[in-house]
Short mmCIF file of C-alpha atoms in Angstrom, two decimals:
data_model
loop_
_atom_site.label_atom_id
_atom_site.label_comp_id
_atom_site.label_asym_id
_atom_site.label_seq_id
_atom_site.Cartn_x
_atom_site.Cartn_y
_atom_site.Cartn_z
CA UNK O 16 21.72 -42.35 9.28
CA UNK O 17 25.16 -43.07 11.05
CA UNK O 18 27.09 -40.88 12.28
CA UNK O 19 30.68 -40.66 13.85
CA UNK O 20 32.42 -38.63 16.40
CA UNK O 21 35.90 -38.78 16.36
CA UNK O 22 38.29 -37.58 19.31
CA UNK O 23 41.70 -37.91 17.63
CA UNK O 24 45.25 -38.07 19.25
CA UNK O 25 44.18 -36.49 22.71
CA UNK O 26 47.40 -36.66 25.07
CA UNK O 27 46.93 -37.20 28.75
CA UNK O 28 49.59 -37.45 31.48
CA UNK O 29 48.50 -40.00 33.93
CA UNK O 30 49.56 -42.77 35.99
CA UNK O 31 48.60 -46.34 35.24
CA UNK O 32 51.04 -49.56 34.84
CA UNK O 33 51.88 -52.99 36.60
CA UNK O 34 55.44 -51.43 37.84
CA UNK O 35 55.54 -48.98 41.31
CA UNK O 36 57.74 -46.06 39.36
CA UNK O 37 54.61 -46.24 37.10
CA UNK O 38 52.39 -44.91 39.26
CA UNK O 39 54.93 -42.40 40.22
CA UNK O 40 56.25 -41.36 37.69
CA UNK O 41 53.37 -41.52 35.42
CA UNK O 42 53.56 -40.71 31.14
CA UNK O 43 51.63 -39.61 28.39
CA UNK O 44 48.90 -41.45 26.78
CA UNK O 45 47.18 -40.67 23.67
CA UNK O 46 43.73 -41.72 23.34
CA UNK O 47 41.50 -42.31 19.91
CA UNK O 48 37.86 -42.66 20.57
CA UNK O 49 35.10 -43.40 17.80
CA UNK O 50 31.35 -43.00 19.10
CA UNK O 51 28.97 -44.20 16.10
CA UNK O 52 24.60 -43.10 16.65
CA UNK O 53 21.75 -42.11 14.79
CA UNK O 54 22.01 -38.10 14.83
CA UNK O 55 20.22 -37.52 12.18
CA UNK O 56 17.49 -35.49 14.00
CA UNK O 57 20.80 -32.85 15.16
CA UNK O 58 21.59 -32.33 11.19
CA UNK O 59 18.20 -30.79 11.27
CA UNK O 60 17.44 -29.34 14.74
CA UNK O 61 20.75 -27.71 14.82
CA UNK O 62 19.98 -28.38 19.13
CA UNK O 63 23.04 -29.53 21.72
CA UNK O 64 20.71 -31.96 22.68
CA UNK O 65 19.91 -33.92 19.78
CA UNK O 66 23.77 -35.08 19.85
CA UNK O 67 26.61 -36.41 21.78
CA UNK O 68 28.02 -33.77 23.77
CA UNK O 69 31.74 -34.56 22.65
CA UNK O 70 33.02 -31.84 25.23
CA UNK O 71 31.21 -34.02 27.94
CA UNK O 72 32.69 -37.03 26.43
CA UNK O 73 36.17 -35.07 26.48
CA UNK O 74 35.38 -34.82 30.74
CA UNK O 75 34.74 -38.36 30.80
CA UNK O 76 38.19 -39.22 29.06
CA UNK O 77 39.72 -37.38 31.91
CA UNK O 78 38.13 -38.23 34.40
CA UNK O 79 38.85 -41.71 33.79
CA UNK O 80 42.13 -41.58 32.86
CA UNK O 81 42.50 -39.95 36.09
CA UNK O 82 42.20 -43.11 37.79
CA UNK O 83 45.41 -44.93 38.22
CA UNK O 84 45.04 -48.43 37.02
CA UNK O 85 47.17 -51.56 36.25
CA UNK O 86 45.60 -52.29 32.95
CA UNK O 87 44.98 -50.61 30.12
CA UNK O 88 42.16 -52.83 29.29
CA UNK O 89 40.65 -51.61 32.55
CA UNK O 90 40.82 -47.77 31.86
CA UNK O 91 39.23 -48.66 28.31
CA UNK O 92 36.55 -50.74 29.69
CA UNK O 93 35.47 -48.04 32.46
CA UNK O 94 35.26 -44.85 29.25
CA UNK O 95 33.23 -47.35 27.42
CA UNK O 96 30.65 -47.80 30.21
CA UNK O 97 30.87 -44.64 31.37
CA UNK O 98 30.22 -42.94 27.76
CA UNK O 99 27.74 -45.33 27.07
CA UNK O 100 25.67 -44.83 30.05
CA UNK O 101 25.80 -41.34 29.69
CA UNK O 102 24.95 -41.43 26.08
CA UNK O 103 22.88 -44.48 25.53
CA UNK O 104 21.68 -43.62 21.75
CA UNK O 105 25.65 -44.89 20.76
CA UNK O 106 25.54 -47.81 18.89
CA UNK O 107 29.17 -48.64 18.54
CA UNK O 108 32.41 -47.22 20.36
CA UNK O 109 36.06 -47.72 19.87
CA UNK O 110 38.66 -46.58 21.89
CA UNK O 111 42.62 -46.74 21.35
CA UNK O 112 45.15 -46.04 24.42
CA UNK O 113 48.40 -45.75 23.88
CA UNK O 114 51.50 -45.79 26.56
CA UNK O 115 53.98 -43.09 24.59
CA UNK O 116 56.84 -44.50 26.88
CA UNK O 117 56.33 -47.87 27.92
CA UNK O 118 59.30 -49.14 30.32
CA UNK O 119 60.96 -52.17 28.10
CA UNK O 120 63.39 -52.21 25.83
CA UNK O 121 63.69 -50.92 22.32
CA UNK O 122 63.03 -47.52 20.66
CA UNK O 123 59.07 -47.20 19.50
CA UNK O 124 55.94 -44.63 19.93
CA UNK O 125 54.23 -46.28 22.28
CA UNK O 126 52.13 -49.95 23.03
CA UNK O 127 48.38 -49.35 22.36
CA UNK O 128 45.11 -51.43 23.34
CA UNK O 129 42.31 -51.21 21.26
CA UNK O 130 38.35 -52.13 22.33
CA UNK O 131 35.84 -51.83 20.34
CA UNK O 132 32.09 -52.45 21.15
CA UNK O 133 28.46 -52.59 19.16
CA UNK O 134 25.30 -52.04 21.18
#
């Protein structure tokens, strides 16, 4: 049995970017996260610890996002570890970051890197 956890459209204001008003000005990001593992023994224990925890995985999110960084790519890659060492039954994760007001030109919702990774 597979099972998902989705964490859908969560908006955090934080600070990351190449540019200095960036990181002091800061914006909203909106983060997407997929977390795939065998829970099949929490459909029938009905236990907190027979799953993943998503409120811990929530603290995680931002806590890391917390953590001003140049890249994107970097934030991403530090949830990924730190959700999967916390949680190392996950057999796939996917997360999606989006910048809601990137500073270039043009009217749009936002530029978004997505990483996904199988165990």
């Amino acid at each position: 049995m597979t099972t998902k956890i989705l964490i859908e459209n969560l908006k955090i204001f934080a600070f990351h970017g190449v540019l200095p008003e960036e990181k002091i000005l800061g914006t909203n990001y909106i983060l997407n996260v997929e977390i795939q593992a065998d829970l099949e023994k929490a459909s029938e224990s009905d236990e907190l610890k027979d799953t993943i925890n998503y409120a811990e995985i929530n603290d995680i999110l931002h806590n890391e996002m917390a953590i001003p960084s140049q890249l994107l790519e970097h934030v991403i890659g530090r949830i990924i570890n730190k959700t999967k060492n916390k949680f190392p039954q996950i057999s796939f994760i996917k997360v999606k970051l989006t910048k809601t007001n990137p500073p270039m030109k043009g009217e749009m919702d936002g530029v978004s890197v997505e990483i996904e990774k199988r165990f």
